[in-house]
CSV table of C-alpha atoms in Angstrom, one decimal:
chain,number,residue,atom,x,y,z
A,1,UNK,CA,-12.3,-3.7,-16.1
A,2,UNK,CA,-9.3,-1.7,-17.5
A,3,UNK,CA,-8.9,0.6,-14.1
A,4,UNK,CA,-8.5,-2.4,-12.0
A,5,UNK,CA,-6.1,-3.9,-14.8
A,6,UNK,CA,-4.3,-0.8,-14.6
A,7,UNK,CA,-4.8,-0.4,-11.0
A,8,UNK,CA,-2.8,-4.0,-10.3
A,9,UNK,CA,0.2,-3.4,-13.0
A,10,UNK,CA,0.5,-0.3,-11.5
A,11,UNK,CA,0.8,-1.8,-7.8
A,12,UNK,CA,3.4,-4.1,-9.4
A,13,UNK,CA,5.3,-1.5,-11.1
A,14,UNK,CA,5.6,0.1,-7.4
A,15,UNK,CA,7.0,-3.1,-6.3
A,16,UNK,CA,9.3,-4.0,-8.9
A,17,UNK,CA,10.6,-0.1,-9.3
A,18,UNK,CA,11.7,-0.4,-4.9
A,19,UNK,CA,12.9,-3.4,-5.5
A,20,UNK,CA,15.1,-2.2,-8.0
A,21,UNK,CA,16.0,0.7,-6.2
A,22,UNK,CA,17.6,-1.5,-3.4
A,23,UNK,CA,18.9,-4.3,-5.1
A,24,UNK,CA,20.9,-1.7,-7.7
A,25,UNK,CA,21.8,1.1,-5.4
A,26,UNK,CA,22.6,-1.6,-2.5
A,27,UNK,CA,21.2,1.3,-0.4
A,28,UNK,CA,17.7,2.3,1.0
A,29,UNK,CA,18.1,6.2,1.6
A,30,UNK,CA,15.1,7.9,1.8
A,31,UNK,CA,12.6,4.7,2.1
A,32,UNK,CA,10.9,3.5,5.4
A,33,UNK,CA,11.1,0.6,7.0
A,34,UNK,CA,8.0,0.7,9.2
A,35,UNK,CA,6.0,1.2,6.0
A,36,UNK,CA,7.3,-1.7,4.6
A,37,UNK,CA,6.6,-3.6,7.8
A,38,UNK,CA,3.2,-2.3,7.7
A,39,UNK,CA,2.4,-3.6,4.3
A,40,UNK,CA,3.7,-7.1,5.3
A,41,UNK,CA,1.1,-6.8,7.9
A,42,UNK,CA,-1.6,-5.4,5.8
A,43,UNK,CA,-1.1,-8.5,3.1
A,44,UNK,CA,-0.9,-11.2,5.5
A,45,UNK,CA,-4.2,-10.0,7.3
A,46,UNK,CA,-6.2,-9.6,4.3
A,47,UNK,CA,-5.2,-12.6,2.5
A,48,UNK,CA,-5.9,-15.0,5.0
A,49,UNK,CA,-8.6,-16.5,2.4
A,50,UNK,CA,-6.0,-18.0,1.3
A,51,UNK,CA,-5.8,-20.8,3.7
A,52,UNK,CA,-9.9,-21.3,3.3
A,53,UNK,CA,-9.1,-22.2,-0.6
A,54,UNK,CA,-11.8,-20.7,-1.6
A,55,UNK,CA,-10.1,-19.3,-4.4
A,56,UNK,CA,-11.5,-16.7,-6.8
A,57,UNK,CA,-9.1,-16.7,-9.3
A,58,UNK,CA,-5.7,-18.0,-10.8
A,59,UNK,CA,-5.1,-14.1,-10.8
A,60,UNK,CA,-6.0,-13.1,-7.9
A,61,UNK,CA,-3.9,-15.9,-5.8
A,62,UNK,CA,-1.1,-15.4,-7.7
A,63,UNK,CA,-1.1,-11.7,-7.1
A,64,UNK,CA,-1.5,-12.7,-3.6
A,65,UNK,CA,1.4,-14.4,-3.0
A,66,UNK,CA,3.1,-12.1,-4.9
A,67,UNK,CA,2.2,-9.3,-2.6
A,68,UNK,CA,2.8,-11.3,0.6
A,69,UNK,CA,6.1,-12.4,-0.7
A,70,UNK,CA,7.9,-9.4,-1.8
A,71,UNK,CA,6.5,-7.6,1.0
A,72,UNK,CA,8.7,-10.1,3.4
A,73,UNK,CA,11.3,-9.7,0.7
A,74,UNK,CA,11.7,-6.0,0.5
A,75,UNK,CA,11.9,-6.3,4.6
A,76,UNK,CA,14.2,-9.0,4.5
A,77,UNK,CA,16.6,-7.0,2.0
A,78,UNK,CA,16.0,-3.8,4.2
A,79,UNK,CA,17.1,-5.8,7.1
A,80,UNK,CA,20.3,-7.0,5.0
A,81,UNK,CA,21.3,-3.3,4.9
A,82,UNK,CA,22.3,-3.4,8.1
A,83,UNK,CA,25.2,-5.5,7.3
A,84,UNK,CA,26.0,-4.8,3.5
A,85,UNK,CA,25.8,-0.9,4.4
A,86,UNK,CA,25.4,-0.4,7.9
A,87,UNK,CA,25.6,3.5,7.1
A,88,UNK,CA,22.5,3.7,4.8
A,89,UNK,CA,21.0,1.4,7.2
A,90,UNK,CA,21.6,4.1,10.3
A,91,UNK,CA,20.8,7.0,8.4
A,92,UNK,CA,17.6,5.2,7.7
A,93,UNK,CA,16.5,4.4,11.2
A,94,UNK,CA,17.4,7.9,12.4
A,95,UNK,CA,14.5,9.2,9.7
A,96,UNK,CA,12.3,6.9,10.4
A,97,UNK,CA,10.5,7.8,13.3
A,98,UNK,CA,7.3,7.9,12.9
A,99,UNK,CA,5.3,5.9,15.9
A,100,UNK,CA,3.5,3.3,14.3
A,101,UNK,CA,1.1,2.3,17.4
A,102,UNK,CA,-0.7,5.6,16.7
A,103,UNK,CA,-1.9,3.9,13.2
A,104,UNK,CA,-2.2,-0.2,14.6
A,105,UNK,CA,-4.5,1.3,17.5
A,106,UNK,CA,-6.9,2.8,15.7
A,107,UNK,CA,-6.8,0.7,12.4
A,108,UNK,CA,-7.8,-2.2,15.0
A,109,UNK,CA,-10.4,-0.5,16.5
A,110,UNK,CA,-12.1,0.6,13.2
A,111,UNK,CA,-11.8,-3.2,12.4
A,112,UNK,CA,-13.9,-4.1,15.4
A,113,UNK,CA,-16.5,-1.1,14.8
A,114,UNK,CA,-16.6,-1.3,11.0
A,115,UNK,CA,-16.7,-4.6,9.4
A,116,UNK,CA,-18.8,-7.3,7.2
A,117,UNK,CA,-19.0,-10.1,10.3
A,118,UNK,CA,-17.7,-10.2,13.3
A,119,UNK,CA,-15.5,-13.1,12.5
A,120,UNK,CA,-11.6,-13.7,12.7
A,121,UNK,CA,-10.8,-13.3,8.8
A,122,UNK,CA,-13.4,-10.6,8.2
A,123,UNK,CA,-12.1,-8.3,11.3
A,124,UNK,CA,-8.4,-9.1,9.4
A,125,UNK,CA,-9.6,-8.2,6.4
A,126,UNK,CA,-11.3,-5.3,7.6
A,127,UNK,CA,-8.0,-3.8,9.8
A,128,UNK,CA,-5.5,-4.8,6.3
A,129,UNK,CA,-7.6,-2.2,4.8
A,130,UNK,CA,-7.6,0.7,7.2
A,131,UNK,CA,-3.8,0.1,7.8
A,132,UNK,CA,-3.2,-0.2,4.4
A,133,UNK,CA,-5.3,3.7,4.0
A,134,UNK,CA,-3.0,4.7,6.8
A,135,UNK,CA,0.5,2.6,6.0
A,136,UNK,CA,2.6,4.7,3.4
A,137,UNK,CA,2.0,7.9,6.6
A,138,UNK,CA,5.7,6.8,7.7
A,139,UNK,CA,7.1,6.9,4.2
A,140,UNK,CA,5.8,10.7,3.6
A,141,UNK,CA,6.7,11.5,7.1
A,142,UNK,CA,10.5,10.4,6.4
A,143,UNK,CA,9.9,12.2,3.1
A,144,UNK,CA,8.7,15.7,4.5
A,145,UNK,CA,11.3,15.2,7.6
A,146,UNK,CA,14.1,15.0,5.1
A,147,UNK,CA,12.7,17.4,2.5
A,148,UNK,CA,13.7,15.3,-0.8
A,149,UNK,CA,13.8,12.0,-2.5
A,150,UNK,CA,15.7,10.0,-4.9
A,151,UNK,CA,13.8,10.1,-8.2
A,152,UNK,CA,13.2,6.3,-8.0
A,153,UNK,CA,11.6,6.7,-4.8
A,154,UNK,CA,9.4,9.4,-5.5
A,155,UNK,CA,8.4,6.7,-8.4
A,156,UNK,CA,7.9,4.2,-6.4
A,157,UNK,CA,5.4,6.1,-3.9
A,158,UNK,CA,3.3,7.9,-7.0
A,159,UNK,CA,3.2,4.5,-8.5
A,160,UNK,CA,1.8,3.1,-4.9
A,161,UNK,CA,-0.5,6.0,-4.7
A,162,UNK,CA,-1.9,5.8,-8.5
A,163,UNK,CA,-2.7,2.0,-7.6
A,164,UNK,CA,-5.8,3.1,-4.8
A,165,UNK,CA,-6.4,5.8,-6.7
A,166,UNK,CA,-7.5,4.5,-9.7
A,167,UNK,CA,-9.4,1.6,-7.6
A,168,UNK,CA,-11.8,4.7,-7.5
A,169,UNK,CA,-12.8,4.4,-11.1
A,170,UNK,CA,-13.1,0.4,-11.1
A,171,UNK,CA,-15.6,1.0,-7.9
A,172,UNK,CA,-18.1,3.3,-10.2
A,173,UNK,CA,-17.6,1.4,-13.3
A,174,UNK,CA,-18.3,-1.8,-11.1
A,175,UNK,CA,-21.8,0.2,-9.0
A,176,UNK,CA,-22.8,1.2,-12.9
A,177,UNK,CA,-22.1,-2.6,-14.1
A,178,UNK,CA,-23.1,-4.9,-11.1
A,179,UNK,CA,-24.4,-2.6,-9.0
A,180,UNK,CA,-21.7,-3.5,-6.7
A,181,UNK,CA,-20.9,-1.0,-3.8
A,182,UNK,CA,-18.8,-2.1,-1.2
A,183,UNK,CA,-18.8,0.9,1.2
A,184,UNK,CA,-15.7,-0.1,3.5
A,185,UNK,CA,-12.9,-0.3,0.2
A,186,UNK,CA,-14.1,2.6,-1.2
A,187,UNK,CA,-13.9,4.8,1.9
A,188,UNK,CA,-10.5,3.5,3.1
A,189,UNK,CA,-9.7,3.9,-0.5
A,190,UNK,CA,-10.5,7.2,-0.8
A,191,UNK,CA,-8.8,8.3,2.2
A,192,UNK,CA,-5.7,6.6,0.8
A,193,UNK,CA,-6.0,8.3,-2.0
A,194,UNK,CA,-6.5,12.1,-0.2
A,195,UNK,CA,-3.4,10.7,1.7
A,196,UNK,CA,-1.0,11.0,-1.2
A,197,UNK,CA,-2.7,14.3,-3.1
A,198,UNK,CA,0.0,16.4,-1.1
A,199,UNK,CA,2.3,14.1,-2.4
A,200,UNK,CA,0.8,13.9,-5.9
A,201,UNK,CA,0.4,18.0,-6.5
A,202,UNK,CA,4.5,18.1,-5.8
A,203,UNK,CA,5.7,15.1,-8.0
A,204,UNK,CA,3.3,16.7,-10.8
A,205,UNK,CA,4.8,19.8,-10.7
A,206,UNK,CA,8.7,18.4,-9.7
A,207,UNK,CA,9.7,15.2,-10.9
A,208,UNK,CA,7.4,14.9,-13.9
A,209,UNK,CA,8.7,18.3,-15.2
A,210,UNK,CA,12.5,16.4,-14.4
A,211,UNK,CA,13.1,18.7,-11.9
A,212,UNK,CA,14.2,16.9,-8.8
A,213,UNK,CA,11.9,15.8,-6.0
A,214,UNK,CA,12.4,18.7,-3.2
A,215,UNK,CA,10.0,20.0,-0.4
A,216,UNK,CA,9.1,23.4,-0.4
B,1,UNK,CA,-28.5,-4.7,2.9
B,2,UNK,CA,-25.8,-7.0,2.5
B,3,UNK,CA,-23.8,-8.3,5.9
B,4,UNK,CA,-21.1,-10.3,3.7
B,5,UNK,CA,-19.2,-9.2,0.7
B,6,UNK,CA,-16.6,-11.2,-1.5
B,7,UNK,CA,-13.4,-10.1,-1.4
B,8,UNK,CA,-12.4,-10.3,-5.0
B,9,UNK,CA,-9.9,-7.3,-4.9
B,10,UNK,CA,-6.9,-7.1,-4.4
């Protein structure tokens, strides 16, 4: 349906837009590298179907190893900082300090309570998607710590945050439809989504009115 | 009640 469509392009958008951002700027100001190690994480947990080749479409495994592969891309470019401008890189690291075992933790112990079957690729599947609800909290953390973004960056995270959201839509067109309702996407979704709304309310008022992105 | 759901999002 058109809101997953849209959902996905805009997931890629988010992608291509950071990648972008580092590849032209050669720097990576204001973006965190925990959450980027996070979503390498989240993609190779939940897409360990994958290796079972049970397939369900061309789409969906291309999209998958798109996901997975610029995810370790993005890192890997992140990690090159640290040579090509080792000042970015510091100034980075000194922001970033959110303490990621206080989202793992608890991500994998909602896996082992809340999950489809107790099995090794469903209790993956299931912690990919409560760290993935959870992932993007070092990102606004870094964000709120230092007060303001580059524009591109504050593109990148509302085109992140518009991808979950609009899963919403796609998961009542699909109840309506094939009375499909699968409880643990939409709830991790939904918390996602409430995740960014802070963020959301303050790029709707800043950056889409082209005034920069800055904290109040 | 289902137990197992297909995973064909993303």
């Amino acid at each position: 349906n058109i809101f997953r469509i849209l959902a996905d392009l805009s997931h890629l958008a988010s992608i291509v837009i950071l990648l972008e951002t580092i590849r032209k700027a050669r720097q990576i100001d204001g973006i965190s590298l925990k959450t980027q190690i996070l979503y390498v994480l989240v993609f190779c947990t939940r897409y360990l179907d994958l290796l079972t080749f049970r397939w369900t479409s061309l789409y969906n495994t291309l999209m998958k190893f798109f996901f997975i592969g610029t995810s370790v891309y993005v890192v890997k470019l992140m990690q090159d900082c640290k040579l090509t401008n080792p000042v970015s890189y510091k100034d980075m690291m000194f922001r970033d300090t959110f303490q990621i075992k206080y989202l793992l933790g608890p991500c994998a112990l909602l896996a082992l309570v809340f999950n489809y079957k107790f099995t090794v690729l469903e209790l993956c599947w299931s912690f990919s998607i409560w760290l993935e609800s959870v992932a993007i909290l070092p990102q606004l953390f870094m964000l709120s710590r230092s007060g303001k973004a580059s524009t591109l960056t504050t593109h990148y995270i509302f085109a992140l945050g518009l991808y979950r959201a609009l899963y919403i839509p796609n998961w009542i067109w699909r109840y309506y439809s094939e009375n499909r309702l699968e409880k643990l996407s939409i709830f991790t979704g939904l918390l996602q989504t409430a995740l960014y709304s802070d963020f959301f309310y303050i790029y709707y008022r800043k950056v889409m009115k082209g005034r920069g992105f800055e904290l109040p | 009640e289902g137990t197992e759901v297909e995973h064909d999002e993303l």
